[in-house]
Tab-separated table of N, CA and C in Angstrom:
chain	number	residue	atom	x	y	z
A	38	MET	N	-39.761	10.768	-14.569
A	38	MET	CA	-38.823	11.382	-13.648
A	38	MET	C	-39.143	12.839	-13.429
A	39	SER	N	-40.363	13.193	-13.566
A	39	SER	CA	-40.723	14.593	-13.461
A	39	SER	C	-41.012	15.011	-12.031
A	40	LYS	N	-41.103	14.079	-11.125
A	40	LYS	CA	-41.350	14.431	-9.723
A	40	LYS	C	-40.139	15.128	-9.141
A	41	LYS	N	-40.381	15.987	-8.189
A	41	LYS	CA	-39.304	16.731	-7.550
A	41	LYS	C	-39.031	16.140	-6.178
A	42	SER	N	-37.772	16.230	-5.757
A	42	SER	CA	-37.413	15.781	-4.422
A	42	SER	C	-37.829	16.847	-3.416
A	43	PRO	N	-37.772	16.546	-2.122
A	43	PRO	CA	-38.148	17.545	-1.124
A	43	PRO	C	-37.328	18.822	-1.193
A	44	ASN	N	-36.160	18.760	-1.789
A	44	ASN	CA	-35.311	19.945	-1.900
A	44	ASN	C	-35.616	20.745	-3.154
A	45	ASN	N	-36.682	20.371	-3.885
A	45	ASN	CA	-37.072	21.012	-5.139
A	45	ASN	C	-35.993	20.911	-6.205
A	46	LYS	N	-35.234	19.836	-6.187
A	46	LYS	CA	-34.250	19.558	-7.224
A	46	LYS	C	-34.602	18.213	-7.805
A	47	SER	N	-34.472	18.074	-9.095
A	47	SER	CA	-34.781	16.771	-9.677
A	47	SER	C	-33.680	15.795	-9.297
A	48	HIS	N	-34.029	14.518	-9.208
A	48	HIS	CA	-33.077	13.492	-8.800
A	48	HIS	C	-31.911	13.382	-9.781
A	49	ALA	N	-32.177	13.552	-11.068
A	49	ALA	CA	-31.136	13.394	-12.074
A	49	ALA	C	-30.071	14.490	-11.970
A	50	HIS	N	-30.451	15.673	-11.503
A	50	HIS	CA	-29.497	16.779	-11.414
A	50	HIS	C	-28.840	16.893	-10.056
A	51	ASN	N	-29.305	16.172	-9.072
A	51	ASN	CA	-28.767	16.273	-7.725
A	51	ASN	C	-27.674	15.231	-7.538
A	52	SER	N	-26.388	15.667	-7.593
A	52	SER	CA	-25.294	14.719	-7.476
A	52	SER	C	-24.844	14.517	-6.034
A	53	SER	N	-25.263	15.382	-5.122
A	53	SER	CA	-24.919	15.195	-3.717
A	53	SER	C	-26.174	15.344	-2.884
A	54	PHE	N	-26.223	14.631	-1.810
A	54	PHE	CA	-27.390	14.635	-0.953
A	54	PHE	C	-27.039	15.281	0.374
A	55	ASP	N	-28.051	15.900	1.002
A	55	ASP	CA	-27.838	16.519	2.298
A	55	ASP	C	-27.560	15.476	3.368
A	56	ASN	N	-28.226	14.342	3.283
A	56	ASN	CA	-28.081	13.298	4.271
A	56	ASN	C	-27.417	12.079	3.636
A	57	PRO	N	-26.131	11.787	3.959
A	57	PRO	CA	-25.449	10.668	3.319
A	57	PRO	C	-25.929	9.310	3.820
A	58	VAL	N	-26.678	9.262	4.921
A	58	VAL	CA	-27.180	7.996	5.437
A	58	VAL	C	-28.477	7.667	4.711
A	59	ILE	N	-28.500	6.530	4.052
A	59	ILE	CA	-29.672	6.132	3.270
A	59	ILE	C	-30.429	5.069	4.048
A	60	ASN	N	-31.659	5.362	4.334
A	60	ASN	CA	-32.529	4.426	5.025
A	60	ASN	C	-33.234	3.588	3.971
A	61	SER	N	-33.192	2.262	4.137
A	61	SER	CA	-33.791	1.399	3.123
A	61	SER	C	-35.287	1.646	2.976
A	62	GLN	N	-35.948	2.106	4.007
A	62	GLN	CA	-37.370	2.408	3.904
A	62	GLN	C	-37.615	3.567	2.945
A	63	ASP	N	-36.667	4.507	2.890
A	63	ASP	CA	-36.804	5.630	1.963
A	63	ASP	C	-36.780	5.165	0.518
A	64	ILE	N	-36.072	4.084	0.253
A	64	ILE	CA	-35.954	3.608	-1.115
A	64	ILE	C	-37.105	2.688	-1.480
A	65	TYR	N	-37.434	1.750	-0.612
A	65	TYR	CA	-38.344	0.678	-0.992
A	65	TYR	C	-39.787	0.844	-0.527
A	66	GLU	N	-40.050	1.745	0.354
A	66	GLU	CA	-41.411	1.878	0.861
A	66	GLU	C	-42.016	3.240	0.547
A	67	GLY	N	-41.704	3.757	-0.612
A	67	GLY	CA	-42.330	4.996	-1.051
A	67	GLY	C	-41.808	6.233	-0.354
A	68	GLY	N	-40.606	6.190	0.145
A	68	GLY	CA	-40.032	7.349	0.821
A	68	GLY	C	-39.651	8.437	-0.156
A	69	GLY	N	-39.103	9.510	0.347
A	69	GLY	CA	-38.797	10.667	-0.470
A	69	GLY	C	-37.462	10.598	-1.167
A	70	PHE	N	-36.650	9.569	-0.931
A	70	PHE	CA	-35.305	9.542	-1.501
A	70	PHE	C	-35.323	9.253	-2.995
A	71	SER	N	-35.966	8.189	-3.391
A	71	SER	CA	-35.953	7.784	-4.788
A	71	SER	C	-37.223	8.266	-5.482
A	72	GLN	N	-37.054	9.053	-6.518
A	72	GLN	CA	-38.192	9.552	-7.278
A	72	GLN	C	-38.339	8.812	-8.594
A	73	ILE	N	-37.636	7.690	-8.755
A	73	ILE	CA	-37.705	6.923	-9.991
A	73	ILE	C	-38.834	5.912	-9.861
A	74	ASN	N	-39.675	5.913	-10.838
A	74	ASN	CA	-40.828	5.033	-10.883
A	74	ASN	C	-40.517	3.873	-11.806
A	75	THR	N	-40.947	2.676	-11.470
A	75	THR	CA	-40.725	1.543	-12.373
A	75	THR	C	-41.446	1.750	-13.688
A	76	LYS	N	-42.561	2.449	-13.672
A	76	LYS	CA	-43.291	2.727	-14.915
A	76	LYS	C	-42.455	3.597	-15.848
A	77	ASP	N	-41.642	4.498	-15.245
A	77	ASP	CA	-40.776	5.353	-16.061
A	77	ASP	C	-39.684	4.543	-16.763
A	78	LEU	N	-39.294	3.415	-16.162
A	78	LEU	CA	-38.206	2.616	-16.712
A	78	LEU	C	-38.679	1.553	-17.708
A	79	LEU	N	-39.950	1.174	-17.645
A	79	LEU	CA	-40.459	0.138	-18.540
A	79	LEU	C	-40.324	0.578	-19.993
A	80	ASN	N	-39.656	-0.266	-20.778
A	80	ASN	CA	-39.456	-0.017	-22.213
A	80	ASN	C	-38.751	1.311	-22.493
A	81	ASN	N	-37.958	1.786	-21.547
A	81	ASN	CA	-37.221	3.039	-21.735
A	81	ASN	C	-35.729	2.713	-21.633
A	82	GLU	N	-35.169	2.273	-22.726
A	82	GLU	CA	-33.778	1.824	-22.755
A	82	GLU	C	-32.814	2.938	-22.355
A	83	VAL	N	-33.070	4.150	-22.805
A	83	VAL	CA	-32.188	5.280	-22.484
A	83	VAL	C	-32.170	5.534	-20.979
A	84	ALA	N	-33.334	5.515	-20.348
A	84	ALA	CA	-33.394	5.753	-18.902
A	84	ALA	C	-32.696	4.637	-18.139
A	85	ILE	N	-32.867	3.400	-18.580
A	85	ILE	CA	-32.206	2.273	-17.914
A	85	ILE	C	-30.696	2.384	-18.054
A	86	LYS	N	-30.217	2.699	-19.258
A	86	LYS	CA	-28.772	2.862	-19.461
A	86	LYS	C	-28.228	4.005	-18.614
A	87	GLN	N	-28.964	5.093	-18.552
A	87	GLN	CA	-28.530	6.239	-17.750
A	87	GLN	C	-28.468	5.857	-16.275
A	88	LEU	N	-29.445	5.112	-15.809
A	88	LEU	CA	-29.466	4.672	-14.421
A	88	LEU	C	-28.298	3.738	-14.122
A	89	ILE	N	-28.027	2.810	-15.031
A	89	ILE	CA	-26.898	1.884	-14.855
A	89	ILE	C	-25.572	2.648	-14.879
A	90	ASN	N	-25.425	3.579	-15.817
A	90	ASN	CA	-24.198	4.375	-15.887
A	90	ASN	C	-24.005	5.209	-14.623
A	91	ASP	N	-25.084	5.795	-14.137
A	91	ASP	CA	-25.004	6.572	-12.906
A	91	ASP	C	-24.587	5.677	-11.740
A	92	HIS	N	-25.180	4.491	-11.681
A	92	HIS	CA	-24.823	3.548	-10.614
A	92	HIS	C	-23.351	3.152	-10.704
A	93	ASN	N	-22.880	2.805	-11.905
A	93	ASN	CA	-21.484	2.411	-12.081
A	93	ASN	C	-20.539	3.561	-11.739
A	94	SER	N	-20.911	4.762	-12.131
A	94	SER	CA	-20.101	5.937	-11.819
A	94	SER	C	-20.001	6.152	-10.311
A	95	LYS	N	-21.120	6.034	-9.628
A	95	LYS	CA	-21.121	6.201	-8.166
A	95	LYS	C	-20.329	5.094	-7.493
A	96	ALA	N	-20.408	3.871	-8.016
A	96	ALA	CA	-19.645	2.757	-7.446
A	96	ALA	C	-18.145	3.004	-7.587
A	97	LYS	N	-17.719	3.535	-8.753
A	97	LYS	CA	-16.302	3.848	-8.952
A	97	LYS	C	-15.861	4.978	-8.030
A	98	GLU	N	-16.687	5.992	-7.879
A	98	GLU	CA	-16.373	7.093	-6.971
A	98	GLU	C	-16.241	6.583	-5.533
A	99	LEU	N	-17.123	5.667	-5.155
A	99	LEU	CA	-17.080	5.098	-3.814
A	99	LEU	C	-15.786	4.321	-3.593
A	100	GLU	N	-15.370	3.524	-4.567
A	100	GLU	CA	-14.119	2.768	-4.447
A	100	GLU	C	-12.920	3.709	-4.334
A	101	LYS	N	-12.915	4.766	-5.142
A	101	LYS	CA	-11.823	5.745	-5.059
A	101	LYS	C	-11.816	6.419	-3.696
A	102	SER	N	-12.979	6.750	-3.182
A	102	SER	CA	-13.071	7.396	-1.874
A	102	SER	C	-12.600	6.457	-0.771
A	103	LYS	N	-12.972	5.189	-0.871
A	103	LYS	CA	-12.520	4.212	0.130
A	103	LYS	C	-11.004	4.062	0.095
A	104	ALA	N	-10.435	4.024	-1.106
A	104	ALA	CA	-8.982	3.916	-1.232
A	104	ALA	C	-8.297	5.149	-0.650
A	105	LEU	N	-8.860	6.323	-0.901
A	105	LEU	CA	-8.289	7.553	-0.360
A	105	LEU	C	-8.375	7.573	1.159
A	106	VAL	N	-9.498	7.173	1.703
A	106	VAL	CA	-9.656	7.130	3.163
A	106	VAL	C	-8.639	6.166	3.766
A	107	SER	N	-8.456	5.012	3.131
A	107	SER	CA	-7.491	4.031	3.626
A	107	SER	C	-6.074	4.595	3.611
A	108	LYS	N	-5.714	5.277	2.518
A	108	LYS	CA	-4.379	5.875	2.425
A	108	LYS	C	-4.190	6.963	3.471
A	109	LEU	N	-5.204	7.796	3.647
A	109	LEU	CA	-5.097	8.875	4.629
A	109	LEU	C	-5.013	8.324	6.052
A	110	GLN	N	-5.731	7.237	6.338
A	110	GLN	CA	-5.623	6.613	7.657
A	110	GLN	C	-4.224	6.050	7.866
A	111	SER	N	-3.659	5.460	6.824
A	111	SER	CA	-2.300	4.927	6.899
A	111	SER	C	-1.291	6.049	7.129
A	112	ASP	N	-1.448	7.138	6.385
A	112	ASP	CA	-0.551	8.283	6.567
A	112	ASP	C	-0.678	8.882	7.959
A	113	LEU	N	-1.883	8.926	8.484
A	113	LEU	CA	-2.088	9.436	9.835
A	113	LEU	C	-1.394	8.548	10.861
A	114	GLU	N	-1.501	7.245	10.684
A	114	GLU	CA	-0.825	6.314	11.590
A	114	GLU	C	0.690	6.501	11.525
A	115	TYR	N	1.205	6.706	10.318
A	115	TYR	CA	2.637	6.973	10.148
A	115	TYR	C	3.038	8.252	10.890
A	116	GLN	N	2.215	9.278	10.753
A	116	GLN	CA	2.512	10.540	11.439
A	116	GLN	C	2.461	10.390	12.957
A	117	LYS	N	1.558	9.534	13.429
A	117	LYS	CA	1.460	9.318	14.879
A	117	LYS	C	2.679	8.577	15.419
A	118	THR	N	3.234	7.648	14.637
A	118	THR	CA	4.366	6.861	15.123
A	118	THR	C	5.719	7.520	14.853
A	119	SER	N	5.773	8.489	13.969
A	119	SER	CA	7.048	9.136	13.651
A	119	SER	C	7.736	9.766	14.858
A	120	PRO	N	7.025	10.478	15.742
A	120	PRO	CA	7.708	11.050	16.908
A	120	PRO	C	8.322	9.984	17.820
A	121	VAL	N	7.700	8.830	17.928
A	121	VAL	CA	8.245	7.752	18.759
A	121	VAL	C	9.563	7.271	18.170
A	122	PHE	N	9.569	7.028	16.846
A	122	PHE	CA	10.804	6.595	16.202
A	122	PHE	C	11.879	7.663	16.304
A	123	ALA	N	11.507	8.912	16.132
A	123	ALA	CA	12.479	10.006	16.232
A	123	ALA	C	13.037	10.115	17.650
A	124	SER	N	12.217	9.887	18.663
A	124	SER	CA	12.681	9.944	20.054
A	124	SER	C	13.688	8.829	20.334
A	125	PHE	N	13.350	7.610	19.918
A	125	PHE	CA	14.293	6.502	20.108
A	125	PHE	C	15.585	6.755	19.338
A	126	SER	N	15.462	7.289	18.144
A	126	SER	CA	16.630	7.603	17.340
A	126	SER	C	17.530	8.614	18.047
A	127	ALA	N	16.920	9.625	18.628
A	127	ALA	CA	17.695	10.644	19.355
A	127	ALA	C	18.403	10.035	20.554
A	128	VAL	N	17.719	9.161	21.279
A	128	VAL	CA	18.339	8.514	22.450
A	128	VAL	C	19.529	7.662	22.010
A	129	PHE	N	19.351	6.861	20.959
A	129	PHE	CA	20.462	6.034	20.466
A	129	PHE	C	21.630	6.905	20.014
A	130	ASN	N	21.349	8.008	19.353
A	130	ASN	CA	22.421	8.898	18.889
A	130	ASN	C	23.171	9.543	20.052
A	131	VAL	N	22.440	9.990	21.053
A	131	VAL	CA	23.092	10.638	22.200
A	131	VAL	C	23.935	9.630	22.973
A	132	VAL	N	23.357	8.462	23.282
A	132	VAL	CA	24.098	7.440	24.033
A	132	VAL	C	25.304	6.968	23.225
A	133	GLY	N	25.123	6.757	21.929
A	133	GLY	CA	26.236	6.345	21.082
A	133	GLY	C	27.330	7.394	21.033
A	134	SER	N	26.958	8.646	20.941
A	134	SER	CA	27.960	9.728	20.916
A	134	SER	C	28.719	9.812	22.227
A	135	ILE	N	28.018	9.631	23.327
A	135	ILE	CA	28.676	9.653	24.641
A	135	ILE	C	29.659	8.490	24.750
A	136	LEU	N	29.258	7.302	24.305
A	136	LEU	CA	30.166	6.149	24.347
A	136	LEU	C	31.392	6.377	23.466
A	137	ILE	N	31.205	6.968	22.313
A	137	ILE	CA	32.341	7.277	21.435
A	137	ILE	C	33.276	8.279	22.110
A	138	ALA	N	32.703	9.288	22.742
A	138	ALA	CA	33.522	10.298	23.428
A	138	ALA	C	34.302	9.679	24.586
A	139	ILE	N	33.665	8.858	25.385
A	139	ILE	CA	34.351	8.217	26.517
A	139	ILE	C	35.440	7.275	26.006
A	140	GLY	N	35.111	6.472	24.985
A	140	GLY	CA	36.102	5.558	24.414
A	140	GLY	C	37.283	6.305	23.826
A	141	SER	N	37.017	7.428	23.161
A	141	SER	CA	38.102	8.214	22.568
A	141	SER	C	39.010	8.815	23.636
A	142	SER	N	38.401	9.262	24.725
A	142	SER	CA	39.233	9.873	25.774
A	142	SER	C	40.089	8.830	26.496
A	143	PHE	N	39.640	7.605	26.608
A	143	PHE	CA	40.420	6.549	27.264
A	143	PHE	C	41.372	5.849	26.305
A	144	LEU	N	41.207	6.034	25.010
A	144	LEU	CA	41.975	5.297	24.018
A	144	LEU	C	43.472	5.592	24.116
A	145	ALA	N	43.859	6.813	24.352
A	145	ALA	CA	45.273	7.193	24.378
A	145	ALA	C	45.999	6.575	25.574
A	146	ASN	N	45.322	6.421	26.710
A	146	ASN	CA	45.987	5.954	27.928
A	146	ASN	C	45.682	4.498	28.286
A	147	ALA	N	44.861	3.834	27.495
A	147	ALA	CA	44.441	2.475	27.864
A	147	ALA	C	45.355	1.430	27.259
A	148	SER	N	45.538	0.355	28.021
A	148	SER	CA	46.348	-0.756	27.522
A	148	SER	C	45.466	-1.956	27.152
A	149	ASN	N	44.154	-1.815	27.329
A	149	ASN	CA	43.236	-2.907	26.985
A	149	ASN	C	42.313	-2.479	25.833
A	150	ASN	N	41.383	-3.340	25.475
A	150	ASN	CA	40.504	-3.087	24.327
A	150	ASN	C	39.176	-2.432	24.702
A	151	ILE	N	38.983	-2.084	25.947
A	151	ILE	CA	37.694	-1.501	26.377
A	151	ILE	C	37.367	-0.222	25.604
A	152	PRO	N	38.306	0.716	25.433
A	152	PRO	CA	37.969	1.923	24.659
A	152	PRO	C	37.560	1.614	23.216
A	153	LYS	N	38.202	0.622	22.613
A	153	LYS	CA	37.835	0.257	21.245
A	153	LYS	C	36.402	-0.307	21.205
A	154	TRP	N	36.071	-1.102	22.216
A	154	TRP	CA	34.720	-1.650	22.297
A	154	TRP	C	33.690	-0.539	22.516
A	155	LEU	N	34.033	0.445	23.355
A	155	LEU	CA	33.121	1.577	23.587
A	155	LEU	C	32.896	2.380	22.301
A	156	ILE	N	33.992	2.611	21.564
A	156	ILE	CA	33.886	3.350	20.300
A	156	ILE	C	33.051	2.551	19.295
A	157	GLY	N	33.300	1.247	19.209
A	157	GLY	CA	32.541	0.394	18.293
A	157	GLY	C	31.062	0.340	18.654
A	158	LEU	N	30.754	0.153	19.946
A	158	LEU	CA	29.366	0.106	20.386
A	158	LEU	C	28.681	1.456	20.157
A	159	GLY	N	29.406	2.539	20.456
A	159	GLY	CA	28.855	3.874	20.215
A	159	GLY	C	28.576	4.107	18.749
A	160	GLY	N	29.486	3.652	17.885
A	160	GLY	CA	29.282	3.788	16.435
A	160	GLY	C	28.067	3.011	15.957
A	161	ILE	N	27.899	1.806	16.499
A	161	ILE	CA	26.733	0.994	16.126
A	161	ILE	C	25.445	1.675	16.577
A	162	LEU	N	25.433	2.223	17.787
A	162	LEU	CA	24.233	2.914	18.283
A	162	LEU	C	23.903	4.146	17.440
A	163	VAL	N	24.926	4.914	17.079
A	163	VAL	CA	24.700	6.101	16.245
A	163	VAL	C	24.179	5.677	14.870
A	164	LEU	N	24.778	4.651	14.297
A	164	LEU	CA	24.321	4.162	12.994
A	164	LEU	C	22.877	3.667	13.080
A	165	PHE	N	22.565	2.874	14.097
A	165	PHE	CA	21.208	2.359	14.250
A	165	PHE	C	20.215	3.496	14.489
A	166	GLY	N	20.600	4.489	15.302
A	166	GLY	CA	19.730	5.636	15.556
A	166	GLY	C	19.413	6.403	14.285
A	167	ASN	N	20.404	6.559	13.417
A	167	ASN	CA	20.166	7.268	12.156
A	167	ASN	C	19.343	6.434	11.181
A	168	LEU	N	19.550	5.129	11.190
A	168	LEU	CA	18.804	4.261	10.277
A	168	LEU	C	17.350	4.080	10.695
A	169	MET	N	17.037	4.297	11.961
A	169	MET	CA	15.664	4.080	12.437
A	169	MET	C	14.646	4.927	11.669
A	170	THR	N	14.955	6.185	11.466
A	170	THR	CA	13.995	7.039	10.768
A	170	THR	C	13.866	6.652	9.305
A	171	ILE	N	14.971	6.218	8.695
A	171	ILE	CA	14.916	5.774	7.301
A	171	ILE	C	14.130	4.477	7.201
A	172	ILE	N	14.416	3.553	8.100
A	172	ILE	CA	13.735	2.254	8.091
A	172	ILE	C	12.243	2.435	8.337
A	173	HIS	N	11.892	3.336	9.234
A	173	HIS	CA	10.470	3.570	9.533
A	173	HIS	C	9.725	4.007	8.283
A	174	GLY	N	10.284	4.918	7.523
A	174	GLY	CA	9.646	5.372	6.289
A	174	GLY	C	9.555	4.264	5.251
A	175	ARG	N	10.613	3.459	5.128
A	175	ARG	CA	10.613	2.359	4.154
A	175	ARG	C	9.600	1.283	4.541
A	176	ILE	N	9.540	0.960	5.832
A	176	ILE	CA	8.580	-0.051	6.288
A	176	ILE	C	7.165	0.443	6.041
A	177	HIS	N	6.899	1.700	6.325
A	177	HIS	CA	5.565	2.261	6.077
A	177	HIS	C	5.203	2.164	4.600
A	178	GLY	N	6.142	2.519	3.729
A	178	GLY	CA	5.881	2.438	2.300
A	178	GLY	C	5.688	1.021	1.810
A	179	TRP	N	6.452	0.086	2.360
A	179	TRP	CA	6.357	-1.311	1.950
A	179	TRP	C	5.051	-1.941	2.421
A	180	VAL	N	4.663	-1.660	3.663
A	180	VAL	CA	3.444	-2.240	4.221
A	180	VAL	C	2.209	-1.663	3.547
A	181	ASN	N	2.240	-0.410	3.139
A	181	ASN	CA	1.060	0.263	2.606
A	181	ASN	C	1.105	0.420	1.095
A	182	LYS	N	1.669	-0.553	0.389
A	182	LYS	CA	1.641	-0.508	-1.077
A	182	LYS	C	0.210	-0.611	-1.542
A	183	SER	N	-0.124	0.192	-2.541
A	183	SER	CA	-1.493	0.104	-3.077
A	183	SER	C	-1.500	0.096	-4.567
């Protein structure tokens, strides 16, 4: 493992690469990416164990990175949809409040149940408008359990 990479850093000490895209020709056809020789690994248990440990470590890092990317994409989607839910919630709250106000103003002089129905419908709209933002957060958390 004494050969140097094009960046004049040994492969064992270089934990990050300038180019994250790995071309298979660089690995298998004598390219500059892999400086490990099969002769270096023959009958060298320590080097083989180190190579396996490095591979396992990188595989775990990759899985953690994939999980983080997935979570961040989910959070971004939640952030994108939050204004829509908040807008609908505001509309339901305003319409519900107006219905409650109209029903309340007619309640004193009305002899029928229309004002009570307006107040009830307005209350349901206000309740639903307020629950929308709570439900949106709960649904996001439930769908994106990890």
